[in-house]
Coordinates of C-alpha atoms and ligand atoms in Angstrom, one line a residue:
M1 CA 84.2 -33.3 -0.9
T2 CA 83.6 -31.4 2.3
T3 CA 85.1 -31.7 5.8
V4 CA 82.1 -31.9 8.2
A5 CA 82.2 -31.7 12.0
F6 CA 79.4 -33.6 13.6
I7 CA 78.7 -32.9 17.3
G8 CA 76.2 -35.1 19.0
L9 CA 76.4 -38.7 17.8
G10 CA 73.4 -40.3 19.5
H11 CA 70.4 -42.2 18.1
M12 CA 70.0 -39.7 15.3
G13 CA 73.4 -38.1 14.9
N14 CA 75.3 -41.4 14.4
P15 CA 73.3 -42.7 11.4
M16 CA 73.2 -39.2 9.9
A17 CA 77.0 -38.9 10.2
A18 CA 77.3 -42.4 8.7
N19 CA 75.4 -41.2 5.6
L20 CA 77.8 -38.3 5.2
V21 CA 80.7 -40.7 5.3
K22 CA 79.0 -42.9 2.7
A23 CA 78.5 -39.8 0.5
G24 CA 82.3 -39.3 0.5
H25 CA 82.8 -36.5 3.1
T26 CA 85.5 -36.4 5.7
V27 CA 83.5 -36.4 9.0
L28 CA 85.1 -35.4 12.3
G29 CA 82.9 -36.3 15.2
F30 CA 82.5 -35.6 18.9
D31 CA 80.2 -36.8 21.6
L32 CA 80.4 -36.9 25.4
L33 CA 79.6 -40.7 25.5
P34 CA 82.4 -43.1 24.7
E35 CA 80.0 -45.8 23.4
N36 CA 78.6 -43.4 20.8
L37 CA 82.1 -42.5 19.7
D38 CA 82.9 -46.2 19.2
T39 CA 79.8 -46.6 17.0
A40 CA 80.8 -43.5 15.0
K41 CA 84.3 -44.8 14.6
G42 CA 82.9 -48.1 13.2
N43 CA 80.9 -46.0 10.7
G44 CA 84.0 -44.3 9.4
V45 CA 83.8 -41.1 11.4
T46 CA 87.2 -39.7 12.6
I47 CA 86.9 -39.1 16.3
A48 CA 88.1 -35.7 17.6
A49 CA 89.3 -35.0 21.2
N50 CA 86.7 -32.4 21.7
A51 CA 84.2 -30.2 19.9
E52 CA 86.7 -27.4 19.2
A53 CA 89.1 -29.9 17.6
A54 CA 86.3 -31.4 15.5
V55 CA 85.3 -27.9 14.2
A56 CA 88.7 -26.4 13.5
D57 CA 89.1 -27.6 9.8
A58 CA 85.4 -28.1 9.0
E59 CA 83.5 -26.2 6.2
V60 CA 80.2 -27.5 7.7
V61 CA 79.4 -27.9 11.4
I62 CA 76.4 -30.0 12.3
T63 CA 74.9 -30.3 15.8
M64 CA 72.4 -33.0 16.9
L65 CA 72.0 -32.4 20.6
P66 CA 69.3 -32.9 23.3
A67 CA 68.1 -29.3 24.0
G68 CA 68.7 -25.6 23.5
K69 CA 71.2 -25.3 26.4
H70 CA 73.5 -27.9 24.9
V71 CA 73.4 -26.2 21.4
L72 CA 74.1 -22.8 22.9
S73 CA 77.0 -24.1 25.0
V74 CA 78.6 -25.9 22.0
Y75 CA 78.1 -22.9 19.8
E76 CA 79.7 -20.6 22.4
S77 CA 82.7 -22.9 22.7
V78 CA 83.4 -23.5 19.0
V79 CA 82.6 -20.4 17.1
K80 CA 85.9 -18.8 17.9
T81 CA 87.9 -21.7 16.5
A82 CA 85.6 -22.3 13.5
K83 CA 87.0 -21.8 10.0
N84 CA 86.2 -18.5 8.2
G85 CA 83.1 -19.0 6.1
A86 CA 82.0 -22.2 7.8
L87 CA 78.3 -23.1 7.8
F88 CA 76.6 -24.1 11.0
I89 CA 73.6 -26.5 10.8
D90 CA 71.7 -27.3 14.0
S91 CA 69.4 -30.3 13.5
S92 CA 68.4 -30.7 17.1
T93 CA 64.8 -30.1 18.1
I94 CA 65.1 -27.0 20.4
D95 CA 63.0 -24.0 21.5
V96 CA 62.6 -21.2 19.0
D97 CA 64.3 -18.6 21.3
S98 CA 67.5 -20.7 21.7
A99 CA 67.5 -21.4 18.0
R100 CA 67.4 -17.7 17.3
K101 CA 70.2 -17.1 19.9
A102 CA 72.3 -19.7 18.2
H103 CA 71.9 -17.9 14.9
D104 CA 73.0 -14.6 16.6
I105 CA 76.1 -16.3 18.0
A106 CA 77.0 -17.5 14.6
Q107 CA 76.3 -14.2 12.9
K108 CA 78.3 -12.2 15.4
N109 CA 81.3 -14.4 14.5
G110 CA 80.7 -14.0 10.7
L111 CA 79.4 -17.5 10.2
L112 CA 76.4 -18.6 8.2
S113 CA 73.8 -20.7 10.0
V114 CA 70.6 -22.6 9.6
D115 CA 68.3 -24.3 12.1
A116 CA 67.3 -27.6 10.4
P117 CA 65.3 -29.9 12.7
V118 CA 64.1 -33.2 11.3
S119 CA 61.2 -35.5 11.2
G120 CA 61.5 -39.1 10.2
G121 CA 63.0 -40.5 13.4
I122 CA 65.8 -43.1 13.7
G123 CA 64.6 -45.1 10.7
G124 CA 64.6 -42.0 8.5
A125 CA 68.1 -41.1 9.8
A126 CA 69.4 -44.5 8.9
A127 CA 67.7 -44.6 5.5
G128 CA 68.7 -41.0 4.6
T129 CA 65.0 -40.1 4.1
L130 CA 64.6 -37.4 6.8
T131 CA 62.6 -34.3 6.2
F132 CA 64.5 -31.2 7.1
M133 CA 62.7 -28.0 8.1
V134 CA 65.1 -25.2 7.5
G135 CA 65.2 -21.7 9.0
G136 CA 67.8 -19.1 7.9
S137 CA 68.8 -16.7 5.1
T138 CA 68.5 -17.8 1.5
E139 CA 72.3 -17.7 1.3
A140 CA 72.7 -20.1 4.2
F141 CA 69.9 -22.4 2.9
V142 CA 71.5 -22.6 -0.6
K143 CA 74.8 -23.7 1.0
A144 CA 73.1 -26.2 3.4
E145 CA 70.8 -27.9 0.9
P146 CA 73.3 -30.2 -0.8
V147 CA 74.6 -31.4 2.5
L148 CA 71.1 -32.0 3.9
K149 CA 70.1 -33.9 0.7
Q150 CA 72.7 -36.5 1.7
M151 CA 70.8 -37.2 4.9
G152 CA 67.3 -36.5 3.8
A153 CA 64.7 -36.9 1.1
R154 CA 62.8 -33.6 1.6
I155 CA 64.4 -30.2 2.4
V156 CA 61.9 -27.3 3.0
H157 CA 63.0 -23.7 3.5
C158 CA 60.6 -22.4 6.1
G159 CA 61.9 -18.8 6.2
E160 CA 64.2 -16.8 8.5
A161 CA 66.2 -17.9 11.6
G162 CA 64.2 -20.1 13.9
N163 CA 61.4 -20.9 11.4
G164 CA 62.6 -24.5 11.0
Q165 CA 62.0 -25.1 14.7
A166 CA 58.7 -23.2 14.5
A167 CA 57.6 -25.6 11.7
K168 CA 58.8 -28.6 13.6
I169 CA 56.9 -27.9 16.9
C170 CA 53.7 -26.8 15.0
N171 CA 53.8 -30.1 13.1
N172 CA 54.4 -32.2 16.2
M173 CA 51.7 -30.4 18.1
I174 CA 49.3 -31.5 15.3
L175 CA 50.7 -35.0 15.6
G176 CA 50.3 -35.2 19.4
I177 CA 46.7 -33.9 19.3
S178 CA 45.8 -36.1 16.3
M179 CA 47.2 -39.3 17.9
I180 CA 45.1 -38.6 21.0
G181 CA 42.0 -38.0 18.8
V182 CA 42.5 -41.2 16.9
S183 CA 43.2 -43.2 20.1
E184 CA 40.1 -41.8 21.8
A185 CA 38.0 -42.9 18.7
F186 CA 39.3 -46.5 18.8
A187 CA 38.9 -46.7 22.6
L188 CA 35.3 -45.4 22.2
A189 CA 34.6 -47.8 19.3
E190 CA 35.8 -50.8 21.4
K191 CA 33.3 -49.9 24.1
L192 CA 30.5 -49.5 21.4
G193 CA 31.3 -52.9 20.0
L194 CA 32.7 -51.6 16.7
S195 CA 35.7 -53.5 15.4
H196 CA 39.1 -51.8 14.8
Q197 CA 39.0 -52.8 11.1
A198 CA 35.5 -51.4 10.6
L199 CA 36.4 -48.1 12.1
F200 CA 39.7 -48.0 10.1
D201 CA 37.9 -48.9 6.8
V202 CA 35.5 -46.0 7.3
A203 CA 37.7 -43.3 8.9
S204 CA 40.7 -43.9 6.7
T205 CA 38.6 -43.1 3.6
S206 CA 36.4 -40.4 5.3
S207 CA 36.9 -37.1 7.0
G208 CA 38.6 -38.6 10.1
Q209 CA 41.5 -39.6 7.8
C210 CA 45.0 -38.4 9.1
W211 CA 48.6 -39.7 9.4
S212 CA 48.1 -40.9 13.0
L213 CA 45.4 -43.2 11.6
T214 CA 46.5 -44.3 8.2
T215 CA 50.3 -44.6 8.7
Y216 CA 50.7 -45.0 12.4
C217 CA 47.5 -46.6 13.5
P218 CA 47.5 -47.0 17.4
V219 CA 45.8 -50.4 17.3
P220 CA 47.3 -53.6 15.9
G221 CA 46.0 -54.9 12.6
P222 CA 44.9 -52.3 10.1
V223 CA 48.4 -50.9 9.5
P224 CA 50.9 -53.8 9.9
A225 CA 54.0 -51.6 10.1
S226 CA 52.8 -49.4 13.0
P227 CA 54.4 -49.8 16.5
A228 CA 51.0 -51.1 17.8
N229 CA 51.9 -54.4 16.1
N230 CA 55.3 -54.5 17.9
G231 CA 54.3 -54.0 21.5
Y232 CA 54.5 -50.2 21.1
K233 CA 58.3 -50.3 20.8
P234 CA 59.4 -46.9 19.5
G235 CA 59.3 -45.5 16.8
F236 CA 58.9 -42.2 18.3
A237 CA 59.2 -42.4 22.1
A238 CA 56.5 -40.8 24.3
A239 CA 59.3 -38.8 26.1
L240 CA 60.2 -37.1 22.8
M241 CA 56.5 -36.3 22.0
L242 CA 56.2 -34.7 25.5
K243 CA 59.4 -32.7 24.8
D244 CA 58.0 -31.4 21.5
L245 CA 54.6 -30.6 23.1
K246 CA 56.4 -28.7 25.9
L247 CA 58.3 -26.7 23.3
S248 CA 55.1 -25.9 21.5
Q249 CA 53.6 -24.6 24.7
E250 CA 56.7 -22.5 25.6
A251 CA 56.5 -21.0 22.1
A252 CA 52.7 -20.4 22.4
N253 CA 53.3 -18.7 25.8
S254 CA 56.1 -16.5 24.4
V255 CA 53.9 -15.1 21.6
G256 CA 50.5 -15.3 23.3
A257 CA 48.9 -17.9 21.0
A258 CA 45.9 -19.8 22.3
T259 CA 46.6 -23.5 21.9
P260 CA 44.1 -25.2 24.3
L261 CA 44.3 -28.6 22.6
G262 CA 48.1 -28.5 22.5
A263 CA 48.2 -27.6 26.2
H264 CA 45.8 -30.5 27.0
A265 CA 47.8 -32.9 24.8
E266 CA 50.9 -31.9 26.8
E267 CA 49.1 -32.7 30.1
I268 CA 48.0 -36.1 28.8
Y269 CA 51.4 -37.1 27.6
A270 CA 52.9 -35.9 30.9
Q271 CA 50.6 -38.2 32.8
F272 CA 51.3 -41.1 30.3
G273 CA 55.1 -40.6 30.9
A274 CA 54.8 -40.3 34.7
A275 CA 52.9 -43.6 34.7
G276 CA 56.1 -45.3 33.5
N277 CA 55.6 -45.1 29.7
E278 CA 58.3 -42.6 28.7
G279 CA 60.1 -45.3 26.7
S280 CA 56.9 -46.5 25.0
D281 CA 56.0 -45.4 21.5
F282 CA 53.8 -42.3 21.7
S283 CA 50.9 -44.2 20.0
G284 CA 50.8 -46.3 23.2
I285 CA 48.7 -43.4 24.6
I286 CA 45.7 -45.5 23.5
N287 CA 46.3 -48.0 26.3
Y288 CA 46.4 -45.1 28.8
L289 CA 43.2 -43.6 27.4
R290 CA 41.4 -46.9 27.2
D291 CA 42.0 -47.4 31.0
A292 CA 41.3 -43.8 32.0
K293 CA 38.1 -43.1 34.0
R294 CA 35.5 -40.9 32.3
Q295 CA 35.3 -37.5 34.1
G296 CA 31.8 -36.2 35.0
Ligands
NAD1 P1 70.4 -38.8 22.0 O1 70.3 -38.4 23.4 O2 70.5 -40.2 21.5 O3 71.7 -38.0 21.3 C1 72.2 -36.7 21.8 C2 73.7 -36.9 21.9 O4 74.2 -35.6 22.3 C3 74.1 -37.8 23.1 O5 74.9 -38.9 22.5 C4 74.9 -36.9 24.0 O6 76.0 -37.6 24.7 C5 75.3 -35.8 23.1 N1 75.7 -34.6 23.8 C6 75.1 -33.9 24.7 N2 75.8 -32.8 25.0 C7 76.9 -32.8 24.3 C8 78.0 -31.9 24.1 N3 78.1 -30.8 24.9 N4 79.0 -32.2 23.3 C9 78.9 -33.4 22.5 N5 77.8 -34.2 22.6 C10 76.9 -33.9 23.5 O7 69.2 -38.0 21.2 P2 68.6 -38.3 19.7 O8 67.5 -39.2 19.8 O9 69.8 -38.6 18.8 O10 68.0 -36.8 19.4 C11 68.9 -35.7 19.1 C12 68.0 -34.6 18.8 O11 67.1 -34.9 17.7 C13 67.0 -34.1 19.9 O12 67.0 -32.7 19.9 C14 65.7 -34.8 19.6 O13 64.6 -34.1 20.1 C15 65.8 -34.7 18.0 N6 64.9 -35.8 17.3 C16 65.0 -37.0 17.7 C17 64.2 -38.0 17.1 C18 64.3 -39.5 17.5 O14 63.4 -40.2 17.0 N7 65.2 -39.9 18.3 C19 63.4 -37.6 16.0 C20 63.4 -36.3 15.6 C21 64.2 -35.3 16.3

Protein backbone atom coordinates (compact mmCIF):
# COMPACT_ATOMS: atom_id res chain seq x y z
CA MET A 1 0.00 0.00 0.00
CA THR A 2 1.02 3.57 -0.64
CA THR A 3 1.96 6.43 1.67
CA VAL A 4 -0.21 9.40 0.71
CA ALA A 5 0.14 13.02 1.86
CA PHE A 6 -3.18 14.88 1.92
CA ILE A 7 -3.01 18.68 2.18
CA GLY A 8 -6.35 20.48 2.65
CA LEU A 9 -8.74 18.50 4.83
CA GLY A 10 -11.92 20.56 4.46
CA HIS A 11 -15.43 19.60 3.37
CA MET A 12 -14.07 17.61 0.42
CA GLY A 13 -10.56 16.67 1.52
CA ASN A 14 -11.54 14.99 4.77
CA PRO A 15 -13.97 12.42 3.31
CA MET A 16 -11.61 11.79 0.37
CA ALA A 17 -8.71 11.14 2.75
CA ALA A 18 -10.97 8.88 4.83
CA ASN A 19 -11.63 6.73 1.76
CA LEU A 20 -7.88 6.34 1.19
CA VAL A 21 -7.46 5.20 4.80
CA LYS A 22 -10.31 2.68 4.29
CA ALA A 23 -8.52 1.41 1.17
CA GLY A 24 -5.51 0.58 3.35
CA HIS A 25 -3.13 3.45 2.57
CA THR A 26 -1.08 5.28 5.17
CA VAL A 27 -2.38 8.85 4.96
CA LEU A 28 -0.43 11.78 6.42
CA GLY A 29 -2.58 14.89 6.53
CA PHE A 30 -2.18 18.61 7.05
CA ASP A 31 -4.61 21.53 7.21
CA LEU A 32 -4.43 25.02 8.71
CA LEU A 33 -7.63 24.53 10.76
CA PRO A 34 -7.29 22.51 13.99
CA GLU A 35 -10.94 21.33 13.85
CA ASN A 36 -10.35 19.79 10.41
CA LEU A 37 -7.26 18.03 11.75
CA ASP A 38 -9.38 16.60 14.59
CA THR A 39 -11.90 15.20 12.11
CA ALA A 40 -9.08 13.73 10.02
CA LYS A 41 -7.51 12.11 13.06
CA GLY A 42 -10.86 10.53 13.89
CA ASN A 43 -10.91 9.09 10.37
CA GLY A 44 -7.52 7.42 10.79
CA VAL A 45 -5.33 10.08 9.15
CA THR A 46 -1.94 10.64 10.79
CA ILE A 47 -1.55 14.36 11.42
CA ALA A 48 1.69 15.99 10.29
CA ALA A 49 3.16 19.15 11.85
CA ASN A 50 3.17 20.95 8.51
CA ALA A 51 2.85 20.33 4.77
CA GLU A 52 6.57 19.63 4.32
CA ALA A 53 6.48 16.92 7.01
CA ALA A 54 3.36 15.34 5.48
CA VAL A 55 5.03 15.10 2.08
CA ALA A 56 8.51 13.92 3.11
CA ASP A 57 7.83 10.14 2.87
CA ALA A 58 4.84 10.18 0.52
CA GLU A 59 4.70 8.42 -2.84
CA VAL A 60 1.54 10.37 -3.68
CA VAL A 61 0.75 13.97 -2.67
CA ILE A 62 -2.85 15.16 -2.95
CA THR A 63 -3.95 18.78 -2.52
CA MET A 64 -7.59 19.86 -2.02
CA LEU A 65 -7.37 23.61 -1.45
CA PRO A 66 -9.56 26.69 -2.00
CA ALA A 67 -7.83 28.43 -4.95
CA GLY A 68 -4.82 28.62 -7.28
CA LYS A 69 -2.75 30.81 -4.93
CA HIS A 70 -3.01 28.21 -2.14
CA VAL A 71 -2.02 25.36 -4.47
CA LEU A 72 1.00 27.26 -5.85
CA SER A 73 2.20 28.26 -2.40
CA VAL A 74 1.92 24.67 -1.09
CA TYR A 75 3.66 23.29 -4.22
CA GLU A 76 6.51 25.84 -3.84
CA SER A 77 6.98 24.90 -0.20
CA VAL A 78 6.92 21.09 -0.55
CA VAL A 79 8.50 20.14 -3.89
CA LYS A 80 12.03 20.40 -2.51
CA THR A 81 11.31 17.95 0.33
CA ALA A 82 9.21 15.55 -1.76
CA LYS A 83 10.47 12.02 -2.35
CA ASN A 84 12.09 11.22 -5.69
CA GLY A 85 9.44 9.93 -8.09
CA ALA A 86 6.48 11.20 -6.02
CA LEU A 87 3.25 11.87 -7.91
CA PHE A 88 1.43 15.17 -7.27
CA ILE A 89 -2.37 15.23 -7.67
CA ASP A 90 -4.19 18.55 -7.31
CA SER A 91 -7.95 17.99 -6.96
CA SER A 92 -8.83 21.60 -6.05
CA THR A 93 -10.89 23.61 -8.53
CA ILE A 94 -8.51 26.35 -9.68
CA ASP A 95 -7.82 28.54 -12.71
CA VAL A 96 -6.23 26.85 -15.70
CA ASP A 97 -3.15 29.15 -15.65
CA SER A 98 -2.34 28.32 -12.02
CA ALA A 99 -2.91 24.61 -12.73
CA ARG A 100 -0.36 24.79 -15.55
CA LYS A 101 2.09 26.69 -13.28
CA ALA A 102 1.69 23.96 -10.63
CA HIS A 103 2.59 21.34 -13.26
CA ASP A 104 5.69 23.40 -14.21
CA ILE A 105 6.81 23.60 -10.57
CA ALA A 106 6.46 19.81 -10.24
CA GLN A 107 8.18 19.12 -13.55
CA LYS A 108 11.15 21.40 -12.77
CA ASN A 109 11.67 19.32 -9.63
CA GLY A 110 11.49 16.02 -11.52
CA LEU A 111 8.02 15.12 -10.20
CA LEU A 112 5.02 13.74 -12.08
CA SER A 113 1.78 15.68 -11.68
CA VAL A 114 -1.88 15.74 -12.68
CA ASP A 115 -4.63 18.28 -12.19
CA ALA A 116 -7.67 16.23 -11.18
CA PRO A 117 -10.62 18.42 -10.15
CA VAL A 118 -13.82 16.66 -9.18
CA SER A 119 -17.54 16.79 -9.57
CA GLY A 120 -19.93 15.06 -7.21
CA GLY A 121 -19.68 17.34 -4.17
CA ILE A 122 -19.46 16.40 -0.52
CA GLY A 123 -21.87 13.46 -0.95
CA GLY A 124 -19.75 12.03 -3.76
CA ALA A 125 -16.59 12.56 -1.72
CA ALA A 126 -18.06 10.62 1.22
CA ALA A 127 -19.47 7.84 -0.96
CA GLY A 128 -16.30 7.54 -3.06
CA THR A 129 -18.29 8.20 -6.23
CA LEU A 130 -16.60 11.41 -7.46
CA THR A 131 -15.86 12.03 -11.12
CA PHE A 132 -12.23 13.06 -11.65
CA MET A 133 -11.32 15.14 -14.70
CA VAL A 134 -7.61 14.60 -15.20
CA GLY A 135 -5.01 16.67 -17.03
CA GLY A 136 -1.40 15.59 -17.42
CA SER A 137 0.89 13.19 -19.29
CA THR A 138 -0.20 9.62 -19.96
CA GLU A 139 2.59 8.44 -17.64
CA ALA A 140 1.24 10.58 -14.78
CA PHE A 141 -2.38 9.59 -15.51
CA VAL A 142 -1.59 5.86 -15.46
CA LYS A 143 0.07 6.29 -12.06
CA ALA A 144 -2.74 8.45 -10.67
CA GLU A 145 -5.69 6.34 -11.86
CA PRO A 146 -5.55 3.54 -9.23
CA VAL A 147 -5.42 6.10 -6.38
CA LEU A 148 -8.23 8.19 -7.85
CA LYS A 149 -10.36 5.04 -8.25
CA GLN A 150 -10.35 4.68 -4.47
CA MET A 151 -12.07 8.06 -4.15
CA GLY A 152 -14.16 8.13 -7.30
CA ALA A 153 -16.36 6.18 -9.68
CA ARG A 154 -15.35 7.81 -12.96
CA ILE A 155 -11.84 8.89 -13.97
CA VAL A 156 -11.53 10.71 -17.31
CA HIS A 157 -8.19 11.61 -18.89
CA CYS A 158 -8.92 14.98 -20.54
CA GLY A 159 -5.49 15.55 -22.10
CA GLU A 160 -2.39 17.49 -21.16
CA ALA A 161 -1.61 19.68 -18.14
CA GLY A 162 -4.51 21.95 -17.13
CA ASN A 163 -7.12 20.15 -19.23
CA GLY A 164 -8.82 18.64 -16.17
CA GLN A 165 -9.49 22.17 -14.93
CA ALA A 166 -10.59 23.21 -18.42
CA ALA A 167 -13.15 20.36 -18.47
CA LYS A 168 -14.36 21.23 -14.97
CA ILE A 169 -15.04 24.91 -15.66
CA CYS A 170 -16.64 24.21 -19.06
CA ASN A 171 -18.94 21.64 -17.42
CA ASN A 172 -19.86 23.98 -14.59
CA MET A 173 -20.47 26.86 -16.98
CA ILE A 174 -23.06 24.61 -18.69
CA LEU A 175 -24.51 23.79 -15.27
CA GLY A 176 -24.80 27.44 -14.15
CA ILE A 177 -26.45 28.47 -17.41
CA SER A 178 -28.78 25.46 -17.52
CA MET A 179 -29.91 25.94 -13.91
CA ILE A 180 -30.84 29.54 -14.68
CA GLY A 181 -32.67 28.38 -17.83
CA VAL A 182 -34.67 25.71 -15.98
CA SER A 183 -35.44 28.13 -13.13
CA GLU A 184 -36.64 30.83 -15.53
CA ALA A 185 -38.93 28.28 -17.19
CA PHE A 186 -40.52 27.24 -13.87
CA ALA A 187 -40.91 30.89 -12.77
CA LEU A 188 -42.59 31.71 -16.09
CA ALA A 189 -44.79 28.59 -15.88
CA GLU A 190 -46.00 29.64 -12.42
CA LYS A 191 -47.09 33.03 -13.75
CA LEU A 192 -48.82 31.32 -16.70
CA GLY A 193 -50.77 29.00 -14.39
CA LEU A 194 -48.90 25.83 -15.43
CA SER A 195 -48.14 23.41 -12.58
CA HIS A 196 -44.59 22.38 -11.69
CA GLN A 197 -45.44 18.73 -12.28
CA ALA A 198 -46.99 19.38 -15.70
CA LEU A 199 -43.94 21.34 -16.89
CA PHE A 200 -41.65 18.65 -15.46
CA ASP A 201 -43.59 15.81 -17.12
CA VAL A 202 -43.35 17.53 -20.50
CA ALA A 203 -39.83 19.02 -20.37
CA SER A 204 -38.17 15.99 -18.74
CA THR A 205 -39.18 13.85 -21.74
CA SER A 206 -38.82 16.58 -24.37
CA SER A 207 -36.10 18.79 -25.78
CA GLY A 208 -35.85 20.86 -22.57
CA GLN A 209 -34.48 17.83 -20.74
CA CYS A 210 -31.18 18.34 -18.85
CA TRP A 211 -29.49 17.43 -15.53
CA SER A 212 -30.61 20.68 -13.85
CA LEU A 213 -34.19 19.61 -14.53
CA THR A 214 -34.22 15.84 -14.15
CA THR A 215 -31.72 15.29 -11.32
CA TYR A 216 -31.60 18.62 -9.52
CA CYS A 217 -35.03 20.15 -10.19
CA PRO A 218 -35.14 23.66 -8.60
CA VAL A 219 -38.77 23.36 -7.42
CA PRO A 220 -39.98 20.95 -4.72
CA GLY A 221 -41.93 17.89 -5.80
CA PRO A 222 -40.91 16.40 -9.13
CA VAL A 223 -37.44 15.16 -8.01
CA PRO A 224 -37.76 14.30 -4.30
CA ALA A 225 -34.00 14.22 -3.61
CA SER A 226 -33.25 17.69 -5.01
CA PRO A 227 -32.25 20.49 -2.55
CA ALA A 228 -35.51 22.35 -3.37
CA ASN A 229 -37.22 19.76 -1.14
CA ASN A 230 -34.88 20.59 1.71
CA GLY A 231 -35.03 24.39 1.95
CA TYR A 232 -32.23 24.73 -0.65
CA LYS A 233 -29.65 23.46 1.82
CA PRO A 234 -26.51 22.64 -0.22
CA GLY A 235 -25.75 20.43 -2.12
CA PHE A 236 -23.58 22.71 -4.14
CA ALA A 237 -23.44 26.17 -2.59
CA ALA A 238 -24.14 29.27 -4.70
CA ALA A 239 -20.72 30.65 -3.64
CA LEU A 240 -19.00 27.65 -5.28
CA MET A 241 -21.08 28.06 -8.44
CA LEU A 242 -20.04 31.73 -8.58
CA LYS A 243 -16.41 30.73 -8.06
CA ASP A 244 -16.57 28.30 -11.01
CA LEU A 245 -18.37 30.80 -13.25
CA LYS A 246 -15.70 33.40 -12.45
CA LEU A 247 -13.02 30.85 -13.36
CA SER A 248 -14.82 30.14 -16.65
CA GLN A 249 -14.84 33.87 -17.48
CA GLU A 250 -11.17 34.31 -16.53
CA ALA A 251 -10.34 31.42 -18.84
CA ALA A 252 -12.57 32.78 -21.62
CA ASN A 253 -10.84 36.19 -21.30
CA SER A 254 -7.40 34.65 -21.42
CA VAL A 255 -8.09 32.84 -24.71
CA GLY A 256 -10.52 35.35 -26.26
CA ALA A 257 -13.55 33.00 -26.27
CA ALA A 258 -17.02 34.57 -26.53
CA THR A 259 -19.19 33.19 -23.71
CA PRO A 260 -22.04 35.72 -23.38
CA LEU A 261 -24.36 33.41 -21.46
CA GLY A 262 -21.53 32.31 -19.17
CA ALA A 263 -20.78 35.99 -18.43
CA HIS A 264 -24.46 36.71 -17.76
CA ALA A 265 -24.77 33.64 -15.50
CA GLU A 266 -21.78 34.94 -13.50
CA GLU A 267 -23.54 38.32 -13.05
CA ILE A 268 -26.78 36.67 -11.95
CA TYR A 269 -25.04 34.42 -9.42
CA ALA A 270 -23.01 37.42 -8.15
CA GLN A 271 -26.28 39.31 -7.50
CA PHE A 272 -27.80 36.23 -5.87
CA GLY A 273 -24.78 35.89 -3.55
CA ALA A 274 -24.68 39.61 -2.72
CA ALA A 275 -28.33 39.36 -1.66
CA GLY A 276 -27.24 37.05 1.17
CA ASN A 277 -27.59 33.69 -0.55
CA GLU A 278 -23.97 32.53 -0.80
CA GLY A 279 -24.67 29.61 1.51
CA SER A 280 -27.85 28.53 -0.27
CA ASP A 281 -27.79 25.73 -2.78
CA PHE A 282 -27.21 27.14 -6.27
CA SER A 283 -30.64 25.90 -7.40
CA GLY A 284 -32.13 28.50 -4.99
CA ILE A 285 -31.51 30.93 -7.87
CA ILE A 286 -35.16 30.23 -8.80
CA ASN A 287 -36.35 32.23 -5.77
CA TYR A 288 -34.23 35.17 -6.86
CA LEU A 289 -35.46 34.98 -10.47
CA ARG A 290 -39.09 34.56 -9.38
CA ASP A 291 -38.87 37.83 -7.41
CA ALA A 292 -36.86 39.74 -10.01
CA LYS A 293 -38.56 42.56 -11.91
CA ARG A 294 -38.85 42.14 -15.68
CA GLN A 295 -36.63 44.64 -17.52
CA GLY A 296 -38.09 46.66 -20.41
P1 LIG B 1 -12.89 23.92 2.29
O1 LIG B 1 -12.71 25.38 2.48
O2 LIG B 1 -13.84 23.18 3.16
O3 LIG B 1 -11.46 23.19 2.39
C1 LIG B 1 -10.24 23.75 2.01
C2 LIG B 1 -9.25 23.49 3.12
O4 LIG B 1 -7.95 23.93 2.71
C3 LIG B 1 -9.59 24.25 4.42
O5 LIG B 1 -9.78 23.31 5.46
C4 LIG B 1 -8.36 25.15 4.65
O6 LIG B 1 -8.04 25.31 6.01
C5 LIG B 1 -7.30 24.37 3.90
N1 LIG B 1 -6.13 25.17 3.53
C6 LIG B 1 -6.07 26.37 2.94
N2 LIG B 1 -4.78 26.74 2.73
C7 LIG B 1 -4.02 25.75 3.22
C8 LIG B 1 -2.61 25.52 3.31
N3 LIG B 1 -1.74 26.43 2.87
N4 LIG B 1 -2.18 24.38 3.88
C9 LIG B 1 -3.06 23.45 4.34
N5 LIG B 1 -4.40 23.61 4.28
C10 LIG B 1 -4.87 24.73 3.73
O7 LIG B 1 -13.27 23.72 0.76
P2 LIG B 1 -13.90 22.40 0.07
O8 LIG B 1 -15.39 22.57 -0.04
O9 LIG B 1 -13.31 21.18 0.70
O10 LIG B 1 -13.33 22.58 -1.42
C11 LIG B 1 -11.98 22.29 -1.73
C12 LIG B 1 -11.80 22.44 -3.23
O11 LIG B 1 -12.69 21.56 -3.89
C13 LIG B 1 -12.13 23.86 -3.74
O12 LIG B 1 -11.20 24.18 -4.75
C14 LIG B 1 -13.53 23.71 -4.28
O13 LIG B 1 -13.83 24.64 -5.30
C15 LIG B 1 -13.50 22.28 -4.80
N6 LIG B 1 -14.83 21.62 -4.87
C16 LIG B 1 -15.69 21.72 -3.82
C17 LIG B 1 -16.92 21.07 -3.91
C18 LIG B 1 -17.91 21.12 -2.77
O14 LIG B 1 -19.08 20.70 -2.96
N7 LIG B 1 -17.53 21.58 -1.58
C19 LIG B 1 -17.26 20.35 -5.07
C20 LIG B 1 -16.34 20.25 -6.09
C21 LIG B 1 -15.10 20.91 -5.98
